Amino acid sequence: MEKSQQRSILFAGDSVTDCGRREDPRKLGDGYVNVIAAEVAQRGIAVSNVGIGGDRVVDLQRRWAGDVLGSSANVLSILVGINDTWRRFDSNEPTTAEAFEQGYRELLTQAAPHFELIVLVQPFLLPVTEDQQDWAQDLQDKQDAVARLAAEFGAALVPAHERLTALAPHHGGNAALAHDGVHPTSLGHAELANIWLAAVNV
């Protein structure tokens, strides 16, 4: 696939990536993607965002060809997984770790020939309710799958969960970075952007 001469990054994922981008004239949203876009613009790197709130791996699979494989971007960044855990607990729609990993691997197998670099952002949770403590093992299995896939495909791995968890006490607790444990606050998005930029060489 022929790429444009200008370097560019495509962000795909769920609501953490979406962050209002479909109502934004710039199509970036007001989250970590926007923060990263402002930073890399200084280096002449363009950014685009195809995140959609609520998406799981299976949802990305349905729209992958149209939203991702046809992109002229050089770099692809993916953040997905928390909804694959969340739907088990709020809708009784579990996604097994095996199904998650298989679906994610299919996405990466299709994407690998189209991009110079793929970035996998570790799905994260900063529990703010007692119920969310029960999500930990389900999400851990998916975090482990993402780490394996990053190694398998030579992708950059962004350790979002570990870094945000470590940062939360310095900001007064989890809610300061993610008001509901899942969706980052403005501060949480800024920290997530910093973690991404520290982990990815673009």
Short mmCIF file of C-alpha atoms in Angstrom, two decimals:
data_model
loop_
_atom_site.label_atom_id
_atom_site.label_comp_id
_atom_site.label_asym_id
_atom_site.label_seq_id
_atom_site.Cartn_x
_atom_site.Cartn_y
_atom_site.Cartn_z
CA MET A 1 0.00 0.00 0.00
CA GLU A 2 1.43 3.37 -0.99
CA LYS A 3 1.83 5.79 1.89
CA SER A 4 1.76 9.55 1.86
CA GLN A 5 5.15 11.21 2.37
CA GLN A 6 3.91 12.94 5.52
CA ARG A 7 4.12 10.74 8.60
CA SER A 8 0.75 10.16 10.22
CA ILE A 9 -0.81 8.21 13.08
CA LEU A 10 -4.23 6.55 13.10
CA PHE A 11 -5.86 5.89 16.49
CA ALA A 12 -8.50 3.15 16.76
CA GLY A 13 -10.42 1.94 19.78
CA ASP A 14 -13.36 2.56 22.08
CA SER A 15 -14.75 5.59 23.96
CA VAL A 16 -11.42 6.45 25.57
CA THR A 17 -10.10 7.07 22.06
CA ASP A 18 -13.37 8.41 20.58
CA CYS A 19 -13.81 11.07 23.27
CA GLY A 20 -16.29 13.12 21.24
CA ARG A 21 -14.32 13.05 18.00
CA ARG A 22 -17.45 12.56 15.89
CA GLU A 23 -18.80 15.92 17.11
CA ASP A 24 -15.41 17.62 16.78
CA PRO A 25 -14.84 19.57 13.53
CA ARG A 26 -11.20 18.44 13.70
CA LYS A 27 -12.35 14.81 14.23
CA LEU A 28 -9.87 14.32 17.07
CA GLY A 29 -12.02 14.53 20.20
CA ASP A 30 -10.88 16.11 23.45
CA GLY A 31 -8.93 13.22 24.96
CA TYR A 32 -5.44 11.74 24.80
CA VAL A 33 -5.50 11.64 21.00
CA ASN A 34 -5.93 15.42 20.93
CA VAL A 35 -3.04 15.89 23.38
CA ILE A 36 -0.78 13.65 21.31
CA ALA A 37 -1.84 15.40 18.09
CA ALA A 38 -0.79 18.78 19.49
CA GLU A 39 2.59 17.38 20.53
CA VAL A 40 3.48 15.55 17.31
CA ALA A 41 2.24 18.38 15.08
CA GLN A 42 5.44 20.16 16.03
CA ARG A 43 7.26 17.36 14.21
CA GLY A 44 5.05 17.53 11.15
CA ILE A 45 3.09 14.37 12.05
CA ALA A 46 -0.63 14.28 11.30
CA VAL A 47 -3.17 12.42 13.46
CA SER A 48 -6.56 10.87 12.73
CA ASN A 49 -9.04 9.15 15.04
CA VAL A 50 -11.55 6.37 14.31
CA GLY A 51 -12.43 5.46 17.91
CA ILE A 52 -16.07 4.59 18.64
CA GLY A 53 -17.52 4.45 22.15
CA GLY A 54 -18.54 1.03 23.41
CA ASP A 55 -16.42 -0.95 20.97
CA ARG A 56 -15.04 -4.36 21.80
CA VAL A 57 -12.65 -6.39 19.67
CA VAL A 58 -15.58 -7.91 17.78
CA ASP A 59 -16.84 -4.43 16.91
CA LEU A 60 -13.43 -3.40 15.61
CA GLN A 61 -13.43 -6.49 13.43
CA ARG A 62 -16.69 -5.43 11.80
CA ARG A 63 -15.37 -2.02 10.76
CA TRP A 64 -11.66 -2.77 10.35
CA ALA A 65 -11.54 -2.84 6.55
CA GLY A 66 -13.31 0.48 6.11
CA ASP A 67 -11.91 2.41 9.04
CA VAL A 68 -8.36 1.11 9.29
CA LEU A 69 -7.06 -0.95 6.38
CA GLY A 70 -7.82 1.79 3.88
CA SER A 71 -5.90 4.42 5.83
CA SER A 72 -2.76 6.02 4.42
CA ALA A 73 -1.30 6.42 7.93
CA ASN A 74 2.17 5.07 8.72
CA VAL A 75 1.44 4.25 12.37
CA LEU A 76 -1.59 2.51 13.88
CA SER A 77 -2.39 2.77 17.60
CA ILE A 78 -5.05 0.50 19.15
CA LEU A 79 -6.67 0.76 22.57
CA VAL A 80 -9.38 -1.83 23.18
CA GLY A 81 -10.32 -4.32 25.88
CA ILE A 82 -12.11 -2.63 28.76
CA ASN A 83 -15.54 -3.11 27.15
CA ASP A 84 -14.73 -6.79 26.57
CA THR A 85 -14.47 -6.96 30.37
CA TRP A 86 -17.22 -4.46 31.27
CA ARG A 87 -19.97 -6.17 29.22
CA ARG A 88 -19.44 -9.35 31.23
CA PHE A 89 -20.45 -7.52 34.40
CA ASP A 90 -23.13 -5.08 33.21
CA SER A 91 -24.77 -7.08 30.39
CA ASN A 92 -23.76 -10.71 31.01
CA GLU A 93 -21.95 -10.72 27.66
CA PRO A 94 -18.53 -12.15 28.49
CA THR A 95 -15.64 -12.25 26.06
CA THR A 96 -13.24 -15.03 26.99
CA ALA A 97 -9.54 -14.27 27.02
CA GLU A 98 -9.14 -16.79 24.20
CA ALA A 99 -11.77 -15.14 22.01
CA PHE A 100 -10.33 -11.71 22.77
CA GLU A 101 -6.83 -12.78 21.81
CA GLN A 102 -7.96 -14.59 18.67
CA GLY A 103 -10.00 -11.61 17.48
CA TYR A 104 -7.23 -9.15 18.29
CA ARG A 105 -4.70 -11.35 16.45
CA GLU A 106 -6.92 -11.30 13.37
CA LEU A 107 -6.98 -7.49 13.49
CA LEU A 108 -3.21 -7.33 13.72
CA THR A 109 -2.64 -9.93 11.01
CA GLN A 110 -4.74 -7.84 8.63
CA ALA A 111 -3.17 -4.54 9.68
CA ALA A 112 0.51 -5.54 9.76
CA PRO A 113 1.14 -5.23 5.99
CA HIS A 114 -0.39 -1.73 5.92
CA PHE A 115 1.58 0.05 8.67
CA GLU A 116 5.23 0.71 9.44
CA LEU A 117 4.55 0.60 13.18
CA ILE A 118 1.69 -0.74 15.29
CA VAL A 119 1.15 0.45 18.85
CA LEU A 120 -0.87 -1.56 21.36
CA VAL A 121 -2.14 0.39 24.36
CA GLN A 122 -2.74 -1.79 27.41
CA PRO A 123 -6.41 -1.63 28.46
CA PHE A 124 -6.70 -0.15 31.92
CA LEU A 125 -9.01 0.14 34.90
CA LEU A 126 -8.71 2.45 37.91
CA PRO A 127 -11.41 1.06 40.24
CA VAL A 128 -13.58 3.59 42.01
CA THR A 129 -16.33 1.21 43.21
CA GLU A 130 -16.21 -2.07 45.10
CA ASP A 131 -17.85 -3.85 42.16
CA GLN A 132 -15.01 -2.85 39.86
CA GLN A 133 -12.56 -4.75 42.05
CA ASP A 134 -14.18 -7.91 40.66
CA TRP A 135 -13.21 -6.95 37.11
CA ALA A 136 -9.49 -7.25 37.78
CA GLN A 137 -8.83 -10.87 36.82
CA ASP A 138 -10.96 -10.70 33.69
CA LEU A 139 -9.09 -7.61 32.52
CA GLN A 140 -5.71 -9.02 33.57
CA ASP A 141 -6.18 -11.94 31.19
CA LYS A 142 -6.82 -9.47 28.37
CA GLN A 143 -3.85 -7.31 29.36
CA ASP A 144 -1.69 -10.45 29.22
CA ALA A 145 -3.05 -11.19 25.75
CA VAL A 146 -2.18 -7.69 24.56
CA ALA A 147 1.38 -8.08 25.85
CA ARG A 148 1.76 -11.41 24.05
CA LEU A 149 0.41 -9.95 20.83
CA ALA A 150 2.75 -6.96 21.03
CA ALA A 151 5.70 -9.33 21.27
CA GLU A 152 4.34 -11.56 18.50
CA PHE A 153 3.83 -8.71 16.04
CA GLY A 154 6.78 -6.55 17.04
CA ALA A 155 4.41 -3.80 18.16
CA ALA A 156 5.17 -1.06 20.66
CA LEU A 157 3.41 -1.72 23.98
CA VAL A 158 2.12 1.23 26.00
CA PRO A 159 1.89 0.18 29.70
CA ALA A 160 -1.14 2.35 30.43
CA HIS A 161 -2.57 0.31 33.31
CA GLU A 162 0.67 0.02 35.27
CA ARG A 163 1.64 3.66 34.80
CA LEU A 164 -1.81 5.14 35.53
CA THR A 165 -2.17 2.91 38.59
CA ALA A 166 1.19 4.13 39.85
CA LEU A 167 0.35 7.78 39.15
CA ALA A 168 -3.12 7.80 40.76
CA PRO A 169 -1.95 8.14 44.41
CA HIS A 170 0.09 11.19 43.46
CA HIS A 171 -3.07 12.89 42.18
CA GLY A 172 -5.31 12.02 45.13
CA GLY A 173 -6.66 8.67 43.97
CA ASN A 174 -8.11 6.81 41.02
CA ALA A 175 -11.09 9.12 40.49
CA ALA A 176 -8.75 12.01 39.76
CA LEU A 177 -7.56 10.16 36.64
CA ALA A 178 -10.77 8.30 35.70
CA HIS A 179 -13.98 9.59 37.30
CA ASP A 180 -15.81 6.28 36.81
CA GLY A 181 -12.75 4.05 36.80
CA VAL A 182 -12.83 3.68 33.02
CA HIS A 183 -13.13 7.06 31.30
CA PRO A 184 -10.22 9.40 31.96
CA THR A 185 -10.64 12.91 33.29
CA SER A 186 -8.78 15.71 31.52
CA LEU A 187 -5.86 14.99 33.81
CA GLY A 188 -6.12 11.28 33.07
CA HIS A 189 -6.05 11.92 29.33
CA ALA A 190 -3.00 14.16 29.73
CA GLU A 191 -1.19 11.46 31.70
CA LEU A 192 -2.24 8.77 29.19
CA ALA A 193 -0.87 10.90 26.36
CA ASN A 194 2.43 11.31 28.24
CA ILE A 195 2.65 7.54 28.77
CA TRP A 196 1.98 6.94 25.07
CA LEU A 197 4.57 9.48 23.95
CA ALA A 198 7.17 8.02 26.32
CA ALA A 199 6.61 4.51 24.96
CA VAL A 200 6.39 5.22 21.24
CA ASN A 201 9.16 6.51 19.01
CA VAL A 202 7.49 8.58 16.29
#
